[in-house]
Short mmCIF file of N, CA, C and O in Angstrom, two decimals:
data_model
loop_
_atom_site.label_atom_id
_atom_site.label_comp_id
_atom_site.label_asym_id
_atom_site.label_seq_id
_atom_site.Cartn_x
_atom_site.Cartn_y
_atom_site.Cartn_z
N UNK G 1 126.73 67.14 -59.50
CA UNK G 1 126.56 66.34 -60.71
C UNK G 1 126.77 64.87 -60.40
O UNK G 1 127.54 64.37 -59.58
N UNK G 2 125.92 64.28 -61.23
CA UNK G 2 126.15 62.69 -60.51
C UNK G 2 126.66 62.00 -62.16
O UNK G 2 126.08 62.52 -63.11
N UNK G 3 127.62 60.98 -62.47
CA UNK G 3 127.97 60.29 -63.37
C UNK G 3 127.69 58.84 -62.87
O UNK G 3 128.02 58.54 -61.73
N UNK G 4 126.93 57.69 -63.91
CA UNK G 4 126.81 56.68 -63.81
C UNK G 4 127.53 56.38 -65.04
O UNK G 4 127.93 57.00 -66.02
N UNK G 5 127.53 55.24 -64.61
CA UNK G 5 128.70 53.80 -65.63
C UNK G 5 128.27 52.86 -65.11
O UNK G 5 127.65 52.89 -64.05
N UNK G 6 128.59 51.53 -65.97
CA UNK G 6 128.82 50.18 -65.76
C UNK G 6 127.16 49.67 -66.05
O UNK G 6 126.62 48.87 -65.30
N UNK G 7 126.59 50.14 -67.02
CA UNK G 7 125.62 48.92 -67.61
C UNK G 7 126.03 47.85 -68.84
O UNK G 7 127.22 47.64 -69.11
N UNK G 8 125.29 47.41 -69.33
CA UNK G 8 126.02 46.47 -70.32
C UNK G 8 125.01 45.38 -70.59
O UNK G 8 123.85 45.32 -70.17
N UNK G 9 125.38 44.89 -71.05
CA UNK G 9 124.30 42.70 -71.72
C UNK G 9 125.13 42.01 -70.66
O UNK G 9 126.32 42.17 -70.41
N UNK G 10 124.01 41.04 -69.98
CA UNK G 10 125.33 39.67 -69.58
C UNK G 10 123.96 38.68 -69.84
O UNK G 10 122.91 38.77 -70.47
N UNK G 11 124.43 37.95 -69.20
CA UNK G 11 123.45 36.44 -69.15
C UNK G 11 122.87 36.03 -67.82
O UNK G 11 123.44 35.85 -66.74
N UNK G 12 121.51 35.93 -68.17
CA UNK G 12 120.69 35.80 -66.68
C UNK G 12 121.66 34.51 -65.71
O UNK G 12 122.21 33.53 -66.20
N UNK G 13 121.63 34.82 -64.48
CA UNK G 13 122.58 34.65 -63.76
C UNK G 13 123.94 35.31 -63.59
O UNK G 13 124.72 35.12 -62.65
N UNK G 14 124.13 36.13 -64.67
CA UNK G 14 125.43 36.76 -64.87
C UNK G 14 125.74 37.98 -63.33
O UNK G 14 125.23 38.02 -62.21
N UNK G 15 126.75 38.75 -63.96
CA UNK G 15 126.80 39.87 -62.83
C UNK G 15 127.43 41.32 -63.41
O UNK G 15 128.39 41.38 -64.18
N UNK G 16 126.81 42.27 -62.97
CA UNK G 16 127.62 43.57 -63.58
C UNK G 16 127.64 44.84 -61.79
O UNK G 16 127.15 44.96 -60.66
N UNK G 17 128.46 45.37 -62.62
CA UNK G 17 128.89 46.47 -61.35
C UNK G 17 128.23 47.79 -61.64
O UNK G 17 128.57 48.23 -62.74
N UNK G 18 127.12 48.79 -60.78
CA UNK G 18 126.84 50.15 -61.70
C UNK G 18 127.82 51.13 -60.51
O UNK G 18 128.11 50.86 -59.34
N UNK G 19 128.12 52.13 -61.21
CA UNK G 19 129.09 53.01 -60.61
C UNK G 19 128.61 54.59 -60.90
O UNK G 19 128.56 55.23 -61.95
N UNK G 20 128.36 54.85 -59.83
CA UNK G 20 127.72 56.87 -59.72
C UNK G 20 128.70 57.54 -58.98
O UNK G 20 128.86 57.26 -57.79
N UNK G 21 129.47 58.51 -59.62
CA UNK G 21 130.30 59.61 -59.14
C UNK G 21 129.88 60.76 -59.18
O UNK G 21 129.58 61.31 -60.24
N UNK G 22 129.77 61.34 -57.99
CA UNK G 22 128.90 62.50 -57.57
C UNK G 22 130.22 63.82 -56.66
O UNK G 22 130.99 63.78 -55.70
N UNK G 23 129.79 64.79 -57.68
CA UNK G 23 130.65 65.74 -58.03
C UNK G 23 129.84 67.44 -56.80
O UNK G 23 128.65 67.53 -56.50
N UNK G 24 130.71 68.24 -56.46
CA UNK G 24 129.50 69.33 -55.64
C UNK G 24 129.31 68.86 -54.95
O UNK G 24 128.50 68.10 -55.47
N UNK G 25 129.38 68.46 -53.54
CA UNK G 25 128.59 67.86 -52.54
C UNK G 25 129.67 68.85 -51.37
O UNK G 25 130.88 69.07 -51.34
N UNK G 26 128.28 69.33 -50.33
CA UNK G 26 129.97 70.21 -49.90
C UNK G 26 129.00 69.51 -47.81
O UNK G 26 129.30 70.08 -46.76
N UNK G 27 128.35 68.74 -47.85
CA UNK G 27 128.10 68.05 -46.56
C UNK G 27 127.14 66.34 -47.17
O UNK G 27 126.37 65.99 -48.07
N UNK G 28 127.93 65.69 -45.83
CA UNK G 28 127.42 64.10 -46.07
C UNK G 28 126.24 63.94 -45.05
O UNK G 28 126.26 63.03 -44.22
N UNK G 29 125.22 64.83 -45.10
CA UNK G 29 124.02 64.54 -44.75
C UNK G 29 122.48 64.65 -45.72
O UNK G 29 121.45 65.32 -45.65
N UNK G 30 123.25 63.14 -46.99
CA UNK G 30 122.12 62.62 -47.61
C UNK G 30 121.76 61.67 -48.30
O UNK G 30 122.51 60.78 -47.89
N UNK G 31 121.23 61.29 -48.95
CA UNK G 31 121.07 59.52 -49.47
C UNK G 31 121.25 59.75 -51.15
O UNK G 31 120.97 60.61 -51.99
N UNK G 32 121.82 58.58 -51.10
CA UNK G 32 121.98 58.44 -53.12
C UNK G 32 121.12 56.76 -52.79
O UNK G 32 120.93 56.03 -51.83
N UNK G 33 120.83 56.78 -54.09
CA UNK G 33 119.71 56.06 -54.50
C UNK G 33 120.13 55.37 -55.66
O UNK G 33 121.03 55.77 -56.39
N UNK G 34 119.38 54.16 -55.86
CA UNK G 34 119.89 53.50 -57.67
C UNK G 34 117.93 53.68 -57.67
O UNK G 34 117.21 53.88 -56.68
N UNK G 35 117.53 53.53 -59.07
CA UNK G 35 116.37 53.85 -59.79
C UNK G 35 116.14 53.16 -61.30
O UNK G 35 116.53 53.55 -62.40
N UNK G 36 115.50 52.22 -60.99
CA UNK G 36 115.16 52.08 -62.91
C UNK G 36 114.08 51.86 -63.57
O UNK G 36 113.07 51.58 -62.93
N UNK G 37 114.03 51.92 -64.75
CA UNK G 37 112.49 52.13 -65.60
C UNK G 37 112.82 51.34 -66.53
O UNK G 37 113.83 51.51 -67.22
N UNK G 38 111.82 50.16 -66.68
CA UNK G 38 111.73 49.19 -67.46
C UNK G 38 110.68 49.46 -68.97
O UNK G 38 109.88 50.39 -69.09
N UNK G 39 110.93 48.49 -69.92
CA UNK G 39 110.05 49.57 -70.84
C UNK G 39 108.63 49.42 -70.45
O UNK G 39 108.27 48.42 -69.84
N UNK G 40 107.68 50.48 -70.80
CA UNK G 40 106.48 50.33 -70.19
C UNK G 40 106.33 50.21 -69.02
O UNK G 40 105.15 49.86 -68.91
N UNK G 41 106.76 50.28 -68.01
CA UNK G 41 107.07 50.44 -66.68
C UNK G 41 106.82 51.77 -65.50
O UNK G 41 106.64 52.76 -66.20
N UNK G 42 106.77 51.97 -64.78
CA UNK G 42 106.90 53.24 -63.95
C UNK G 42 108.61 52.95 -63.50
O UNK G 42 109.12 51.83 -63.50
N UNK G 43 109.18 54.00 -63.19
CA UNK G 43 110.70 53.82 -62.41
C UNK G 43 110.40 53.54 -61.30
O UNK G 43 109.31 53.98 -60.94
N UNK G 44 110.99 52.92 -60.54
CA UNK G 44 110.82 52.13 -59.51
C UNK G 44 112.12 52.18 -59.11
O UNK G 44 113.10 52.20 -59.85
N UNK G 45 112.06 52.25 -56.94
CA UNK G 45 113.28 52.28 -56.47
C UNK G 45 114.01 51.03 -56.42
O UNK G 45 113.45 49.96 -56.65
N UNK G 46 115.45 51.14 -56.08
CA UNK G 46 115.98 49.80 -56.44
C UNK G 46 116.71 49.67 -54.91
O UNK G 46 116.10 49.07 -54.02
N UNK G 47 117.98 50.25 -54.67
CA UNK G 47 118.73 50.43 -53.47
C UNK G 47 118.92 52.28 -52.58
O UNK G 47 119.00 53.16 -53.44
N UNK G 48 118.94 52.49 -52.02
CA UNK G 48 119.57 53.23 -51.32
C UNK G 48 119.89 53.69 -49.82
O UNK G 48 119.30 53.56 -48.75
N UNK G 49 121.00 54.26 -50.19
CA UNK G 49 122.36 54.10 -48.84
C UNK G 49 122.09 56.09 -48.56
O UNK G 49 121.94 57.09 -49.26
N UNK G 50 122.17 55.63 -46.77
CA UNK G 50 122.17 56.98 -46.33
C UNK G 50 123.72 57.46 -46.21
O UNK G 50 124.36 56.72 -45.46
N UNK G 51 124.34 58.34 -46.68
CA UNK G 51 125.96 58.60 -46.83
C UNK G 51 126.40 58.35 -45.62
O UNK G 51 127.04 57.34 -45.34
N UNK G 52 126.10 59.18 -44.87
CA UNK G 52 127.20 59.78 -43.52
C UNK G 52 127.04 58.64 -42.66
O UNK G 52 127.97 58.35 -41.91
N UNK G 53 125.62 57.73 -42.67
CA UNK G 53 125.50 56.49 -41.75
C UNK G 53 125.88 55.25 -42.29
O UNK G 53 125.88 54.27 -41.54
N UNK G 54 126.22 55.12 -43.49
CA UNK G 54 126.31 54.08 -44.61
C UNK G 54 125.14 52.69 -44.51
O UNK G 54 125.51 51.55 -44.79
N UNK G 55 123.80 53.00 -44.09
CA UNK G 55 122.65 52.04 -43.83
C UNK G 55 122.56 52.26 -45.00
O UNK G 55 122.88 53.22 -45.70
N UNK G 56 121.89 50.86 -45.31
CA UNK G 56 121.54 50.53 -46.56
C UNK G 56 119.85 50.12 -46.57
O UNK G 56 119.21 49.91 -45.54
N UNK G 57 119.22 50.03 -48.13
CA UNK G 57 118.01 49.84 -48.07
C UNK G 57 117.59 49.36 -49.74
O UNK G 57 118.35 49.50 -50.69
N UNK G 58 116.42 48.85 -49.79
CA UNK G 58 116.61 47.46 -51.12
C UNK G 58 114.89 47.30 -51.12
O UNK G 58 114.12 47.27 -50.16
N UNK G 59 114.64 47.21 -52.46
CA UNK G 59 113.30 47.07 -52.87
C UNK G 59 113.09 45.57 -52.63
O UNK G 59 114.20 45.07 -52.83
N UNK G 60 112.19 44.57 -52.28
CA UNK G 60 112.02 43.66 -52.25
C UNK G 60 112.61 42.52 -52.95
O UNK G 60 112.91 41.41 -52.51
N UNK G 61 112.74 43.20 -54.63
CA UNK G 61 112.76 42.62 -55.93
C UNK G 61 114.50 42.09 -56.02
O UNK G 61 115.12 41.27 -56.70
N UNK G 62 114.78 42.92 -55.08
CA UNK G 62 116.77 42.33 -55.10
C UNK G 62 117.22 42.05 -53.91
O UNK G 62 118.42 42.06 -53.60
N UNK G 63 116.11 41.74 -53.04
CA UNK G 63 117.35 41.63 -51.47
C UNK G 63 117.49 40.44 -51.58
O UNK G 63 116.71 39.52 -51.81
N UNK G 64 119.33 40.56 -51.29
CA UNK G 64 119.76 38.87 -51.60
C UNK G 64 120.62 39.08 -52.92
O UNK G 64 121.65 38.44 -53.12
N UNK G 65 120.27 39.78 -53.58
CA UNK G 65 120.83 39.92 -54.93
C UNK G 65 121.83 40.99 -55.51
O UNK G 65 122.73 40.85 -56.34
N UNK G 66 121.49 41.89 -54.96
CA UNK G 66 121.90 43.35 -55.48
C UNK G 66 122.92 44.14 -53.61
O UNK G 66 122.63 43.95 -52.43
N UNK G 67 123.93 44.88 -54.18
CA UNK G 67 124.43 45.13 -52.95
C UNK G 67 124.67 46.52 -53.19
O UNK G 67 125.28 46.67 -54.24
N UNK G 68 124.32 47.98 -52.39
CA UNK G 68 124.83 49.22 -52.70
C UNK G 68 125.69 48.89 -51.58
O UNK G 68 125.63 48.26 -50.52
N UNK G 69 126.80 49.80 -52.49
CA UNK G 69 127.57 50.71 -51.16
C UNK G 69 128.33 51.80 -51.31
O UNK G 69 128.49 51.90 -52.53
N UNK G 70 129.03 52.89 -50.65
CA UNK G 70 129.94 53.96 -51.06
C UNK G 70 131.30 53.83 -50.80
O UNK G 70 131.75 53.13 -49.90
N UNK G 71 132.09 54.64 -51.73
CA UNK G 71 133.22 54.75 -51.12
C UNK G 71 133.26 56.23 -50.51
O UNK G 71 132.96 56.86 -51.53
N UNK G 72 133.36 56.81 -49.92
CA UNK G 72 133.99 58.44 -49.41
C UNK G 72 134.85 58.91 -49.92
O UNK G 72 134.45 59.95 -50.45
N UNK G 73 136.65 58.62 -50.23
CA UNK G 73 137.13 59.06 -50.68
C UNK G 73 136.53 59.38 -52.12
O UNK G 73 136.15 60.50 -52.46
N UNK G 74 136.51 58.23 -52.94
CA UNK G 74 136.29 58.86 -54.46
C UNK G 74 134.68 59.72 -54.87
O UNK G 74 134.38 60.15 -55.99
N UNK G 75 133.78 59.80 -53.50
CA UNK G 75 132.41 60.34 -53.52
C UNK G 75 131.73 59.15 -54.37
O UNK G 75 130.52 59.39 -54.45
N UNK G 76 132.02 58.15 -54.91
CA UNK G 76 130.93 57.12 -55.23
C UNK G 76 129.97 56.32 -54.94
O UNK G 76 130.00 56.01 -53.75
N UNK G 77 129.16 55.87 -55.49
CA UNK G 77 127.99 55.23 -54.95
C UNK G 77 128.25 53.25 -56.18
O UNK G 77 128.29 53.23 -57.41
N UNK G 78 128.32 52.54 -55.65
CA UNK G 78 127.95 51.37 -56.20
C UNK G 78 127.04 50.46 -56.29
O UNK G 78 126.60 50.16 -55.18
N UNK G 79 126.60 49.94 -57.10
CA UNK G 79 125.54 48.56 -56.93
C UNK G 79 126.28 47.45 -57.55
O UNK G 79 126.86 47.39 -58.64
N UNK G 80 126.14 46.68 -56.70
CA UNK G 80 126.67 45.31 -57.03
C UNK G 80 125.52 44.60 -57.72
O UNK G 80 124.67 44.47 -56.83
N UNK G 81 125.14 44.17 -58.60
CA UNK G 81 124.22 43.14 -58.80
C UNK G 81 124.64 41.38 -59.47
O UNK G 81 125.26 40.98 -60.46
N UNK G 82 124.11 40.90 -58.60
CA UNK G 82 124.83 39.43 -58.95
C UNK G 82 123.03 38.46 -58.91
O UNK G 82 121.93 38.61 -58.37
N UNK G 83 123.61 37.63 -59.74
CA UNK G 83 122.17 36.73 -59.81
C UNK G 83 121.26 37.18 -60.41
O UNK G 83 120.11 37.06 -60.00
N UNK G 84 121.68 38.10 -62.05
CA UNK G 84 121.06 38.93 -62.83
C UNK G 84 119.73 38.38 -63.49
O UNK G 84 120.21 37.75 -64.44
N UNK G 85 118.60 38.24 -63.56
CA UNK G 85 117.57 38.06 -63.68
C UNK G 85 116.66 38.86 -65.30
O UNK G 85 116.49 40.08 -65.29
N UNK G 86 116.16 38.01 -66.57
CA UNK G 86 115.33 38.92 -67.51
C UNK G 86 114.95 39.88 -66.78
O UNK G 86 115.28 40.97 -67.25
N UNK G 87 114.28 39.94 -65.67
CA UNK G 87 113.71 40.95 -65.58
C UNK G 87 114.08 42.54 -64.70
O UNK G 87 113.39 43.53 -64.44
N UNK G 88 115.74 42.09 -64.39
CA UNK G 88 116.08 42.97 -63.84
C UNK G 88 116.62 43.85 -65.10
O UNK G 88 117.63 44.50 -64.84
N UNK G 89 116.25 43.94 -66.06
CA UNK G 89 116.05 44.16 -67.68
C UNK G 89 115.65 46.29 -67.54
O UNK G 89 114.53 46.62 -67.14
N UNK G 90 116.39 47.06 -67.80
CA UNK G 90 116.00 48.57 -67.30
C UNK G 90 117.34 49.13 -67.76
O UNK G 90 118.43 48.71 -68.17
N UNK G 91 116.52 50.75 -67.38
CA UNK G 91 117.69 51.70 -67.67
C UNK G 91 117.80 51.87 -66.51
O UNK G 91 116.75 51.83 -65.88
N UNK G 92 119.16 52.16 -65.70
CA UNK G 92 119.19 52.76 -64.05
C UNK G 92 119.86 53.74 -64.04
O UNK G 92 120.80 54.13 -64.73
N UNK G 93 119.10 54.28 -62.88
CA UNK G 93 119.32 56.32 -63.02
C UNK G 93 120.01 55.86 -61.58
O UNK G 93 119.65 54.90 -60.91
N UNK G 94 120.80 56.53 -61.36
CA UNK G 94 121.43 57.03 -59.60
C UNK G 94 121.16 58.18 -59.56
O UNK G 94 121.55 58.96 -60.44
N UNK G 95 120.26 58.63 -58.26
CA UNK G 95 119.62 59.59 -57.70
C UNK G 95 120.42 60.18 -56.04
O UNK G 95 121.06 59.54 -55.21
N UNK G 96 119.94 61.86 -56.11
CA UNK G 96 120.65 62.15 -54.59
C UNK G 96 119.44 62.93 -54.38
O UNK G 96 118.89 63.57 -55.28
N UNK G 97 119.00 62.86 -52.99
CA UNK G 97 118.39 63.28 -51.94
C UNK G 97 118.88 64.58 -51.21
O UNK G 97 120.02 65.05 -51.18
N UNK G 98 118.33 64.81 -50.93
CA UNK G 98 118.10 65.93 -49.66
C UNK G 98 116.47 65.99 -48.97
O UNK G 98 115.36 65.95 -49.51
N UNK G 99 116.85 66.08 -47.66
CA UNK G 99 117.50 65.69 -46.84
C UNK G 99 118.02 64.56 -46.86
O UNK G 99 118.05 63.91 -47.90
N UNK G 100 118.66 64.01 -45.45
CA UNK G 100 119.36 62.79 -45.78
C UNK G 100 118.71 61.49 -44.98
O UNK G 100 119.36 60.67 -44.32
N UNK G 101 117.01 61.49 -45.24
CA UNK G 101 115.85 60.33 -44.91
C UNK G 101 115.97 59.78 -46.05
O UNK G 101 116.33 60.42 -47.04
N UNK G 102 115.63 58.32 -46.07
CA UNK G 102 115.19 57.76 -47.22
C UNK G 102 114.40 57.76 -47.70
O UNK G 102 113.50 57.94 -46.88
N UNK G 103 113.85 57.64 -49.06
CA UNK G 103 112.51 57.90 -49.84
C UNK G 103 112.82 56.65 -51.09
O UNK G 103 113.80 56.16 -51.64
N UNK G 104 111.63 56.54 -51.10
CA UNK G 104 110.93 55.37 -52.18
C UNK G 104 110.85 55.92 -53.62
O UNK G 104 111.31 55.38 -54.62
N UNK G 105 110.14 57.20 -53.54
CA UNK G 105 109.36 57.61 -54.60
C UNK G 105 110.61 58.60 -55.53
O UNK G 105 111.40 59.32 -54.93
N UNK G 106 110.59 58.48 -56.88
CA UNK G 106 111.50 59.29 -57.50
C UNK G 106 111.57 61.13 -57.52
O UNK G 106 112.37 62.01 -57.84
N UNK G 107 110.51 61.05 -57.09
CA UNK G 107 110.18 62.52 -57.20
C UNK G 107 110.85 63.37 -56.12
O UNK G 107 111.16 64.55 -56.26
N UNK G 108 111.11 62.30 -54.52
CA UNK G 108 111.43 63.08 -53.43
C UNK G 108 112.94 63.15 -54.07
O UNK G 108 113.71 63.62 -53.24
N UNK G 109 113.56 62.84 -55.27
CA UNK G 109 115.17 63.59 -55.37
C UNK G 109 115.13 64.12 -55.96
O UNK G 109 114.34 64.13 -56.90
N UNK G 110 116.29 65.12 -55.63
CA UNK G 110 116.45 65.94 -56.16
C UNK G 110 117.78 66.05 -57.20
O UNK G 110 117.60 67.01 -57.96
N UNK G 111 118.62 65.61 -57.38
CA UNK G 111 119.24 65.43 -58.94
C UNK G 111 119.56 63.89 -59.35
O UNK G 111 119.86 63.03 -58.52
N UNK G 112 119.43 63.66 -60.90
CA UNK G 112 119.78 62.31 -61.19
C UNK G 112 120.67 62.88 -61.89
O UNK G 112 120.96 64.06 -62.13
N UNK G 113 121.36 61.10 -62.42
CA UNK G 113 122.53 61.29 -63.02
C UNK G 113 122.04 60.56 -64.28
O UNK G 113 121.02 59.89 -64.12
N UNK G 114 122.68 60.58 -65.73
CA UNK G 114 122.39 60.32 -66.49
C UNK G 114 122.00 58.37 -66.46
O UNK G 114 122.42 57.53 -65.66
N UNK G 115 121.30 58.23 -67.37
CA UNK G 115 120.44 56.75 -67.73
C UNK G 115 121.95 55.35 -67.89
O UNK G 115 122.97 55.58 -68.53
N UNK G 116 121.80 54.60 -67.47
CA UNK G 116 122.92 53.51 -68.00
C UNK G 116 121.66 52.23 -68.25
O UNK G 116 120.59 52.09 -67.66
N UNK G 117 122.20 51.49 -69.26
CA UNK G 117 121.25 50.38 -69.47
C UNK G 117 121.87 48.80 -69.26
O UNK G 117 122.95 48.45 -69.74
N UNK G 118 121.17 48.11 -68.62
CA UNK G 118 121.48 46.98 -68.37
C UNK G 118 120.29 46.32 -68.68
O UNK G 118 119.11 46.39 -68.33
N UNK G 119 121.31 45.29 -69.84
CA UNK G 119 119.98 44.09 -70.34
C UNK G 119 120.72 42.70 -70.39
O UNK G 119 121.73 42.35 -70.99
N UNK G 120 119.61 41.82 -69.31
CA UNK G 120 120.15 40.51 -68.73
C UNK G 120 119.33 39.27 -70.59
O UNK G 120 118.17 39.38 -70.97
N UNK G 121 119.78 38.87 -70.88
CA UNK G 121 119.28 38.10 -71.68
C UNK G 121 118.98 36.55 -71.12
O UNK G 121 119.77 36.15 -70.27
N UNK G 122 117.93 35.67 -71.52
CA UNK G 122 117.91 34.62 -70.74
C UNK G 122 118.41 33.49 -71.65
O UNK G 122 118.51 32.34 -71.21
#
């Protein structure tokens, strides 16, 4: 089971923290993912980190901006996003994989965690 938190309103330039706690996992050979869908939009990938290697990986649209990372002990996944942008304007899903390659496309995961919304106002 995956739990997300930490969307919210701030102000373009602002910064918020998203937080996915992922529950069941009984080996660290696989990738969690951040994911969001803007309105009218397709979902589109945002960050994701391979667990057991902790490499990271970033859609064009935030490198520079946005930071994943995990902790191990608490099984979490984070995104940092700083230098919040209208248009980084979405609901974001945190996604887990299997195997533990990275993938772009939403379809190659296999469980999400519920929707959190973050809206940057300008």
């Amino acid at each position: 089971q995956l739990q997300a938190s930490g969307g919210g309103l701030v102000q373009a330039g602002g910064s918020l923290r998203l937080s996915c706690a992922a529950s069941g996992r009984t080996s660290s050979n696989y990738v969690m993912a951040w994911f969001r869908q803007a309105p009218g939009k397709e979902r589109e990938f945002v960050a994701g980190i391979l667990w057991s290697a902790g490499s990271t990986f970033y859609a064009d649209s935030v490198k520079g901006r946005f930071t994943i990372s995990r902790d191990n002990a608490k099984n979490t996944m984070y995104l940092q996003m700083n230098s919040l942008k209208p248009e980084d304007t979405a609901v974001y899903h945190c996604a887990h994989r299997l195997p533990g390659r990275i993938a772009y496309r939403s379809y190659e995961y296999n469980y999400w965690g519920q929707e959190t919304l973050v809206t940057v106002s300008s």
